[in-house]
Every structure is written in structure tokens, then in C-alpha cells.
Coordinates of C-alpha atoms and ligand atoms in Angstrom, one line a residue:
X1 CA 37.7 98.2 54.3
X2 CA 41.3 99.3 55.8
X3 CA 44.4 97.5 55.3
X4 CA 47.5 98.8 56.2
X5 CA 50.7 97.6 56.5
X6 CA 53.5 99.8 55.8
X7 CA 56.8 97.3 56.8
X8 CA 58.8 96.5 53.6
X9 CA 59.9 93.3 53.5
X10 CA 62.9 91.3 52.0
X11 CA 62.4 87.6 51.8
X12 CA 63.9 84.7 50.6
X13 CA 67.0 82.1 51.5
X14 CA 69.9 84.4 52.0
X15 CA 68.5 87.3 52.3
X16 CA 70.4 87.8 55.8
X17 CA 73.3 89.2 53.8
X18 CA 71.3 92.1 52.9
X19 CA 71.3 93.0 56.5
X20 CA 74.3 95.7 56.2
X21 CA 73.4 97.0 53.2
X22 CA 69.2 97.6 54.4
X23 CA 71.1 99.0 57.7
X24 CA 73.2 102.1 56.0
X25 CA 71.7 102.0 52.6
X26 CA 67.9 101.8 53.4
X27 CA 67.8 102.7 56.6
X28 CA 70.8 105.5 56.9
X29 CA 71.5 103.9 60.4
X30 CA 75.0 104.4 61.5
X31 CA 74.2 103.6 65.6
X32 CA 72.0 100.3 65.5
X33 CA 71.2 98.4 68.3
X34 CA 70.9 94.6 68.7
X35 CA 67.7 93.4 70.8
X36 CA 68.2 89.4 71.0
X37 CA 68.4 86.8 73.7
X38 CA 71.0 84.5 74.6
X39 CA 69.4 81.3 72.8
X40 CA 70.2 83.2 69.5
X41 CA 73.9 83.9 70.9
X42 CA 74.5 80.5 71.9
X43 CA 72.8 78.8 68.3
X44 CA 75.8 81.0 66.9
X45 CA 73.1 83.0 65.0
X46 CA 74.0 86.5 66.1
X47 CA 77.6 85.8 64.7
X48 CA 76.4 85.9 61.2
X49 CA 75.0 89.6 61.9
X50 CA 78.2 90.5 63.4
X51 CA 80.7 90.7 60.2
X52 CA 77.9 92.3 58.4
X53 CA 77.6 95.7 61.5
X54 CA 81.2 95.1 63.3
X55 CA 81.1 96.6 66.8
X56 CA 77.2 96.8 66.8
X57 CA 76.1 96.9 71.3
X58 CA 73.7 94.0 71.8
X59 CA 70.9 93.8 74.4
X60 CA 70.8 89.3 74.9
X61 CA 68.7 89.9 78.1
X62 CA 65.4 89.1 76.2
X63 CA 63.0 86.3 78.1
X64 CA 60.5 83.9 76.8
X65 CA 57.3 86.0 77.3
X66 CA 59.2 89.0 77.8
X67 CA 59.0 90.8 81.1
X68 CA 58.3 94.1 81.6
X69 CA 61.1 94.4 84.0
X70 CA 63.3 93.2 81.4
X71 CA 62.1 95.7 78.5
X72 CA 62.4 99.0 80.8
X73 CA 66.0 98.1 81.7
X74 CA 66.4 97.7 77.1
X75 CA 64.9 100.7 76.9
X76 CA 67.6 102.6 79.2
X77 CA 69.7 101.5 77.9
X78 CA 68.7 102.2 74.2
X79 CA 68.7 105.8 75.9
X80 CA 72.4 105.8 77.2
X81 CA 73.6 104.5 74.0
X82 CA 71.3 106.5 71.8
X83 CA 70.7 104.2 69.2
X84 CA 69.0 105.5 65.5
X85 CA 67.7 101.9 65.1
X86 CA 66.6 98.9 66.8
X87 CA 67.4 95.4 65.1
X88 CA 65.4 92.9 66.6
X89 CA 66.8 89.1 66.1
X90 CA 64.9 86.5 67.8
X91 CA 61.5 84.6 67.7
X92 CA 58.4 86.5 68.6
X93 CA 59.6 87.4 72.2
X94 CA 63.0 89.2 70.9
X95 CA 60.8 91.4 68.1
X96 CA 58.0 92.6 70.5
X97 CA 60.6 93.3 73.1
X98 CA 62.5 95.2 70.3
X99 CA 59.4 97.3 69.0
X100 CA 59.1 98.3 73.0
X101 CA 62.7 99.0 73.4
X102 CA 62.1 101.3 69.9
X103 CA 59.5 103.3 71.7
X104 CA 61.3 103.7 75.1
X105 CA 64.3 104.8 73.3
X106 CA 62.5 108.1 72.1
X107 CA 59.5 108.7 75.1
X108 CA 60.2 108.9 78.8
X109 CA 59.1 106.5 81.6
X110 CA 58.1 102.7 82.2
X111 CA 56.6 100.2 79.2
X112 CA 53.5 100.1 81.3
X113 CA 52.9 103.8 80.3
X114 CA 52.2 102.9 77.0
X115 CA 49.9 100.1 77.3
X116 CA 47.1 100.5 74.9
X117 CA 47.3 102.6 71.0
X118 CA 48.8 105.4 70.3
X119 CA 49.8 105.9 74.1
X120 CA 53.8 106.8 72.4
X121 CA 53.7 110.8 72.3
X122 CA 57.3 111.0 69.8
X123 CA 57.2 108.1 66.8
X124 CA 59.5 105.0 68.1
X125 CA 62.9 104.7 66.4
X126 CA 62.7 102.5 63.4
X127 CA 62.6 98.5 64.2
X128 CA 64.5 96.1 61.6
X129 CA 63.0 92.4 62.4
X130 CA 64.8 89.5 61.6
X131 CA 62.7 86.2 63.0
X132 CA 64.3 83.1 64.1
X133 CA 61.5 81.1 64.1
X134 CA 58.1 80.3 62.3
X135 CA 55.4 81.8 64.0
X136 CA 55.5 85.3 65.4
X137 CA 53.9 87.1 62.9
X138 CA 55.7 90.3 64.6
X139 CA 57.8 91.3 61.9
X140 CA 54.9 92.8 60.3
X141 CA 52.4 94.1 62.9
X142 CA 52.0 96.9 65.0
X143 CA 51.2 95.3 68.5
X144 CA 54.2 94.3 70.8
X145 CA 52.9 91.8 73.8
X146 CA 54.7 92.2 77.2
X147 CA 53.8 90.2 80.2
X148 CA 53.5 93.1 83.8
X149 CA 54.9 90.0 86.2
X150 CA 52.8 92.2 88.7
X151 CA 49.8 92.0 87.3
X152 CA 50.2 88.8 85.4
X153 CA 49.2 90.5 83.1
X154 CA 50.1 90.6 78.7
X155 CA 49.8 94.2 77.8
X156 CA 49.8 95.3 74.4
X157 CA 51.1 98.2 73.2
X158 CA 50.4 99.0 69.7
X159 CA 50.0 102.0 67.5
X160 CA 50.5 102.6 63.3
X161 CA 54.1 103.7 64.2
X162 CA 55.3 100.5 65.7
X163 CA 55.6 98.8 62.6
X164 CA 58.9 97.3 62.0
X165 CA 60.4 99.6 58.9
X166 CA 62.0 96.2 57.8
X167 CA 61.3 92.6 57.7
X168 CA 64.6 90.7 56.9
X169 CA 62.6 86.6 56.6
X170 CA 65.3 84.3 55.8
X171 CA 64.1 81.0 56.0
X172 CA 67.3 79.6 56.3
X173 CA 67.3 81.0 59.5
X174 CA 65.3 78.4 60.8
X175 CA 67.8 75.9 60.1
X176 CA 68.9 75.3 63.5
X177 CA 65.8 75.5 65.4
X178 CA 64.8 72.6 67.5
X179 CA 62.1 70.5 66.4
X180 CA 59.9 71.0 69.6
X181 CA 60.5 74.7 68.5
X182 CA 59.1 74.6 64.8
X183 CA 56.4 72.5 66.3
X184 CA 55.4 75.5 68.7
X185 CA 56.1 78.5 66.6
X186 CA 55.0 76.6 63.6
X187 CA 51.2 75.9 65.1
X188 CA 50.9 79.5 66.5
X189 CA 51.2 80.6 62.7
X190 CA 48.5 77.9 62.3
X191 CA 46.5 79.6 64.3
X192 CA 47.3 83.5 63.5
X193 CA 45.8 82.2 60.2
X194 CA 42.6 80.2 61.4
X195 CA 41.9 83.0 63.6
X196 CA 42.6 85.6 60.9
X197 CA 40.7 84.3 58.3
X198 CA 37.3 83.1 60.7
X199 CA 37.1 86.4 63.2
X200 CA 34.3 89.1 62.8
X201 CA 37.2 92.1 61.6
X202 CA 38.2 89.5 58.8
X203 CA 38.4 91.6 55.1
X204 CA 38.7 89.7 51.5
X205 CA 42.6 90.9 51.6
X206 CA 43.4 89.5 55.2
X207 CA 41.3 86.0 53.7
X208 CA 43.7 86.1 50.7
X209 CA 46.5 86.5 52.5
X210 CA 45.1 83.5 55.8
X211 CA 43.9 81.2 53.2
X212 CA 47.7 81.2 51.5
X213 CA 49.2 81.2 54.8
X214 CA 47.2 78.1 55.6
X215 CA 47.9 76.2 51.9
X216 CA 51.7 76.7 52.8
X217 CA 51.6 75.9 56.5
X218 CA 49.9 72.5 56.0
X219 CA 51.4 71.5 53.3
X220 CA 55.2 72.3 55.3
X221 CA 54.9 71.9 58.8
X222 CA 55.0 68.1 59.1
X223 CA 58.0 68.0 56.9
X224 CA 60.0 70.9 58.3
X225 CA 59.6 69.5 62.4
X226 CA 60.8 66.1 61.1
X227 CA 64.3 67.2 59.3
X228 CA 64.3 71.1 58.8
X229 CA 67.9 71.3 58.3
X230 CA 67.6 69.1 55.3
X231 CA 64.1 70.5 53.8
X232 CA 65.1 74.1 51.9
X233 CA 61.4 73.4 50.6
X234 CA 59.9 73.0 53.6
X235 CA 61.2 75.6 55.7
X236 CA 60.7 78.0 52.8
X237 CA 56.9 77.0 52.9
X238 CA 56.7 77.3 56.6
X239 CA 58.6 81.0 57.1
X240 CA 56.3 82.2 54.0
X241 CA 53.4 80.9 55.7
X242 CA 54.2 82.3 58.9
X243 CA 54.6 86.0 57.6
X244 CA 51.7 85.9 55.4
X245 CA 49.4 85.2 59.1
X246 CA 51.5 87.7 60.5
X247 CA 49.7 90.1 57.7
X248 CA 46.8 88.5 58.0
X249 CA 46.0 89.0 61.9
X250 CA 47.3 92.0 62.2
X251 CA 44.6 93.7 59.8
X252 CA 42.1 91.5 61.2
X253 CA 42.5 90.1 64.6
X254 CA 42.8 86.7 67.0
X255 CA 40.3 85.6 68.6
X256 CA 39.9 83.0 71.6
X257 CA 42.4 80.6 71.2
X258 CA 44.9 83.9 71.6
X259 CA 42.6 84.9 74.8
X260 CA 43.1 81.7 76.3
X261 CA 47.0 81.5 75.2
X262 CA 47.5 84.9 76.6
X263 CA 45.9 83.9 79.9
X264 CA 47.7 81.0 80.4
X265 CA 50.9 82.6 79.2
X266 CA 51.0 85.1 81.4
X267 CA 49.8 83.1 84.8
X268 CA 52.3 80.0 84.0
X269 CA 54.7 81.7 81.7
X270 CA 53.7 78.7 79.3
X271 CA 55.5 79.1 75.2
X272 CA 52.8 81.1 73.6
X273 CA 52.6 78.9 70.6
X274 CA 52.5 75.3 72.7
X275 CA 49.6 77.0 74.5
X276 CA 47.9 78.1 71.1
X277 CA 48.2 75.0 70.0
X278 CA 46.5 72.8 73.0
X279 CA 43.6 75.7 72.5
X280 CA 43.0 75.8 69.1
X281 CA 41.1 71.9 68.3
X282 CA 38.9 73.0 71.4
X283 CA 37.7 76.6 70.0
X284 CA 37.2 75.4 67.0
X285 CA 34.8 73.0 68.1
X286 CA 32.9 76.0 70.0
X287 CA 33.1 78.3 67.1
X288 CA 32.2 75.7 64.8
X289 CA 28.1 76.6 64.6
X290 CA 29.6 80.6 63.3
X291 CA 32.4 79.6 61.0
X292 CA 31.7 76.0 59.4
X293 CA 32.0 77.4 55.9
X294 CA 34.7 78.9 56.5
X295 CA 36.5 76.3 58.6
X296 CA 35.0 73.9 55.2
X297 CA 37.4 76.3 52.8
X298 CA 40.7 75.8 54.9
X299 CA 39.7 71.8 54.8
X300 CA 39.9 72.3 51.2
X301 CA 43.2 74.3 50.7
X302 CA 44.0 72.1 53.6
X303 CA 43.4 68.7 50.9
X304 CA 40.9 67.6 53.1
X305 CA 37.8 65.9 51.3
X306 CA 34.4 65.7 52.3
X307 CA 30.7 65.1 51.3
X308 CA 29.3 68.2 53.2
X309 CA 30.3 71.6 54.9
X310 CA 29.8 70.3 58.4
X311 CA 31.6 66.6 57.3
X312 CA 34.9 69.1 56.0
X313 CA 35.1 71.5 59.4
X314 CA 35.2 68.0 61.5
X315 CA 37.7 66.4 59.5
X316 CA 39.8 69.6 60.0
X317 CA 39.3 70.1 63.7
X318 CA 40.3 66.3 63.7
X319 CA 43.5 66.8 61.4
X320 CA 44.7 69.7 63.4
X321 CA 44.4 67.3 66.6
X322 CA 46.7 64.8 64.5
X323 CA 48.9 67.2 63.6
X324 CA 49.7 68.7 67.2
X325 CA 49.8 64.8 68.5
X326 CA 52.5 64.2 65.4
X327 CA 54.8 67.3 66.4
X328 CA 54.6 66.4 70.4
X329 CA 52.6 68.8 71.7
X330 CA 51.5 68.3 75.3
X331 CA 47.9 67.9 76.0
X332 CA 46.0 70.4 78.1
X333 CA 47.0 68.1 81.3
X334 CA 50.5 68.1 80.2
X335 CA 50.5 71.8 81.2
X336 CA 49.7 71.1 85.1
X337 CA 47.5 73.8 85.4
X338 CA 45.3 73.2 88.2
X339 CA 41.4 72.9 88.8
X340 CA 41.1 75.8 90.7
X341 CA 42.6 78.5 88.5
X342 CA 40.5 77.6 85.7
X343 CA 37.5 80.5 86.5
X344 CA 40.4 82.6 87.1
X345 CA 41.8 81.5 83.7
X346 CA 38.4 81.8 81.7
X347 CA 37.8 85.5 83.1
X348 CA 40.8 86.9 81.9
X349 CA 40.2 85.1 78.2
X350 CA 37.0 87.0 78.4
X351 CA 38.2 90.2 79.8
X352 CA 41.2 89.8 76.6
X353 CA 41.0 93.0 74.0
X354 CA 40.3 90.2 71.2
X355 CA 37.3 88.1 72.4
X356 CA 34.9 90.6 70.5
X357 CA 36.6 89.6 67.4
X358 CA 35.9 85.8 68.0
X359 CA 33.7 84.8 65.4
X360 CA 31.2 83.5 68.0
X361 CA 30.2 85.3 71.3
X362 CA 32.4 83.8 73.8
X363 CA 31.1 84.6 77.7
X364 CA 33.3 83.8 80.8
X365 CA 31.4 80.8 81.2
X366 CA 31.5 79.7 77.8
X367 CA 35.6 79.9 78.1
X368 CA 35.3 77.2 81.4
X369 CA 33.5 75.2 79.1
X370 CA 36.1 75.1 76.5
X371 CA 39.1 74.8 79.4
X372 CA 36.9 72.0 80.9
X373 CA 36.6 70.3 77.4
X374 CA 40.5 70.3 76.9
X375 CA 40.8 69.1 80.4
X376 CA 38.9 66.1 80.2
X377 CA 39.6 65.0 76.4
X378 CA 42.9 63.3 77.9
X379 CA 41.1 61.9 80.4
Ligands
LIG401 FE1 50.4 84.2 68.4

């Protein structure tokens, strides 16, 4: 059993202000560079960075599912400005855009080069993550995810130097995110942790750290998408919950719902958590026959009572459903994603670097089965 997981991480309401001090003290960076996009300018969120590093350059180009396109053009200009650190600030598309922009900044060429582990031939510059919302997880992994528009494609480029050195998690960071927002991110950390805790890779330390995740997220994320600004507790819960999946999955792994998220992501540019999050009810009702017990010990931290193992995985699968219905989520329909792309859709799930992990062997066919299951439960 491996786990590594070298980012250090400061946590806690206010811990933004540390920023300057981590910056020059920690990090003995006296050239940063800002990786954000312009939802963070507008919320007025990169303004509180700004007294802290006056004069820092900022690269606000950063998409949702960021584009390939979009990261080569960050990285040259990380190399005109020569930057000895990359502060990411931004939901999960701004910190995996910044962990590529670290690594273009010190290696030649296109992102696309580097597709895979361990592609990067010099160590990335050093990443400080600050996360904007509750469900990336990317502060503390190794894998950044960028959508080749050409291919439609996610790559992942990943390697044990891509690790942000930092994690600044300050819930109160979270204050101003929109509801339909903490209902996205929020259920993709849902499902980092379901996935985490039920895949084959899964270790007793990532199960530790799912099964907290998991106490925290269901016992927050109602209360935070109804009045966040209002609930310190609840957005506390929800941020700690989200980092803990974070080191959850990325020791273990995702499994289908993320091969079906990915897929649909990068054909229909759909928000990776909203997709997670139609997925997740529907693969857990196929993996249920490899991971009812453990699905049974998430009903339990989850408060759920029931008579039996199988009665407990049901009730869950049928809480989760309640829970994505409470926070809006649109149903597989909602998406508009039609008939015809669905074997399209399914072979790309099972052609995803995760579907081995799944808990339960998931073929091409048995992914149309699951699309076709989502499809017609609205029906
Ligand atoms: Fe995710």
C-alpha cells in the first residue's frame, strides 16, 4: 500500500490572508503568476489576492473545461514573463489549467505533448491552489484534465511533480458562489468520495479519508446550496469534505461515473460536476452487486437506517436521487444529448484510463445500458 501526497495544506476560514506570507515566506517566490478566469474577477474575488501580491500579471483566460488552446497560449505566456510560481485561483478548471501552465512554463512545446505520466522532462514550477468552489479535489492531486477541442478529447496529464506545493482552502471562499454552483461542485465531491472509497485501487487510508469526506458532505451540502452565505458551518463542512475526496481519489481512483462525465464533458462541454451528478444514482445501481457493503457503510455515516445490507445501498442510491432533485440538478434528458451519440458516448466511457478501477467490470455495452437507464428514468 502507497499513499502519497506531498501538497501542504493550510485550511480554515481566513486562511486567504496567509496568501502573501506562504508566497515569499514558504514559497521564496518573488515573480508569481495568477491563473484565474474572469468569473473570479468579476465575483471581486481576485481583489482580495491583490493587496496581499501588488502588481502580481494575471492570466483570467481560463474556460469551463479548459481548452487546450487556451492552456498553450498560459503557458507562453508563463514563458515571456518567467514566473517562479503559478497561483492557481478558481474552481477545478482554473487549478488544472494552472498545474498545466506550471509545466509549460519550464518544458518546451504544446500541452498535448505531455499527455499521459511523467511525460514533463524538467519538474513544473511550483503550483499554489486556492479553490473557489467545493468540488475539485485538484488542490491536492497530481492529474490536471484538459479537453484537445480536436479530438474531443480530456487528456490527463499527471505525474508525482504536479502536485500543487500549496493548498490555501478557505471556506469562506465559497461565500459568493451561486447555488446551482455548490449544487454542481458540491455532488462531484460526492462522487470523488463514492468512487474513491468503492473502486478496486481503494487502500484503508483513502477509505478513512472517503468515508469522512462523505460524513461531512451529507451532513453540509443541503444546508450550504440553500443559504451558504449565511452557514459558516456548512460551508466549513462542505470545503473540508471536498478536499478530503480530493485525497481520497487521487491515491485511489474514479471509476465510471467520471468515464461517463468525462465523455459527455468533453463532446457537449457539459459542467463536470452537473454531469457527475446525473451519472452517479445510475452507476451505482450497476455497481451495486460489487460494492453493496460498501455502499451499506456510506448509508450508515450517511444516517441512513436499514434492516439489511442490500435494504441500506437502496436507500442510498434513492437518497442521492433526492438530493440531486433538491439542489436542481437536470435529469439526463435535461442535457439534450441525443440518441444517436449514445454508442459513441458509451465507447469513450469504456476506452477512459479509469474504467479498470470501477469496482465492477464495466464493457462498452454495459455503459449504453447505464446511458439508456438514465435516459428513460425521466421518461
Ligand atoms: Fe470530478
Amino acid at each position: 500500500m502507497l499513499y502519497h501526497m506531498p501538497t501542504a495544506i493550510t485550511f480554515g476560514a481566513g486562511a486567504l490572508s496567509e496568501l502573501g506570507g506562504l508566497t515569499r515566506d514558504r514559497l521564496r517566490s518573488v515573480r508569481p503568476l495568477l491563473v484565474t478566469d474572469k468569473g473570479i474577477i468579476r465575483a471581486g474575488i481576485a481583489e482580495k489576492v491583490r493587496p496581499q501580491l501588488p502588481a502580481i500579471p494575471a492570466f483570467d483566460e481560463v474556460e469551463q473545461n479548459p481548452k487546450h488552446t487556451t492552456v498553450d497560449r498560459g503557458g507562453e505566456i508563463a514563458r515571456e514573463l518567467e514566473p517562479d510560481l503559478v497561483i492557481g485561483l478558481g474552481g477545478g478548471s482554473v487549478l488544472d489549467a494552472a498545474k498545466a501552465i506550471a509545466l509549460l512554463a519550464t518544458n518546451p512545446g504544446r500541452i498535448e505533448d505531455y499527455e499521459g505520466r511523467e511525460k514533463y522532462k524538467v519538474a513544473p514550477l511550483p503550483v499554489l491552489a486556492i479553490p473557489t468552489t467545493c468540488g475539485t479535489g485538484s488542490e491536492v492531486t497530481w492529474v490536471s484534465v484538459i479537453t484537445h477541442t480536436g479530438r474531443q478529447f480530456k487528456m490527463s496529464i499527471k505525474g508525482p511533480l504536479m502536485y500543487p506545493a500549496v493548498a490555501l482552502v478557505d471556506p469562506d471562499l465559497l461565500m459568493t458562489l451561486p447555488p446551482h454552483l455548490v449544487a454542481s461542485t458540491g455532488l462531484d465531491a460526492l462522487t470523488h468520495a463514492v468512487e474513491a472509497f468503492t473502486v478496486k485501487p481503494a487502500s484503508v487510508i483513502t477509505d478513512t479519508l472517503a468515508l469522512e469526506s462523505l460524513r461531512l458532505i451529507f451532513r453540509s451540502l443541503q444546508e450550504a446550496y440553500l443559504d451558504i452565505r449565511k452557514n459558516a458551518k456548512a460551508r466549513e463542512g462542505l470545503m473540508l469534505g471536498s478536499l478530503l475526496a480530493g485525497m481520497a481519489f487521487g491515491n485511489s481512483d474514479v471509476g465510471a461515473v467520471h468515464c461517463l462525465a468525462e465523455s459527455v464533458g468533453s463532446l457537449y462541454d457539459t459542467p463536470h460536476g452537473v454531469a457527475n451528478a446525473v451519472f452517479l444514482p445510475y452507476v451505482m445501481e450497476f455497481n451495486l452487486e460489487a460494492a453493496e457493503a460498501k455502499y451499506a457503510r456510506i448509508a450508515s455515516v450517511a444516517g441512513i437506517e436499514a434492516g439489511s445490507q442490500r435494504e441500506a445501498a437502496r436507500r442510498l442510491i434513492a437518497r442521492i436521487k433526492e438530493i440531486s432533485r433538491d439542489l436542481a440538478i437536470p435529469s439526463f434528458r435535461e442535457l439534450n444529448i441525443p440518441e444517436s451519440d449514445l454508442t459513441l458516448i458509451a465507447q469513450k466511457s469504456f476506452a477512459n484510463n479509469s474504467n479498470p478501477s470501477n469496482p465492477r467490470e464495466a464493457t462498452a455495452a454495459d455503459y449504453l445500458d447505464i446511458l439508456r437507464r438514465a435516459d428513460q428514468a425521466e421518461a
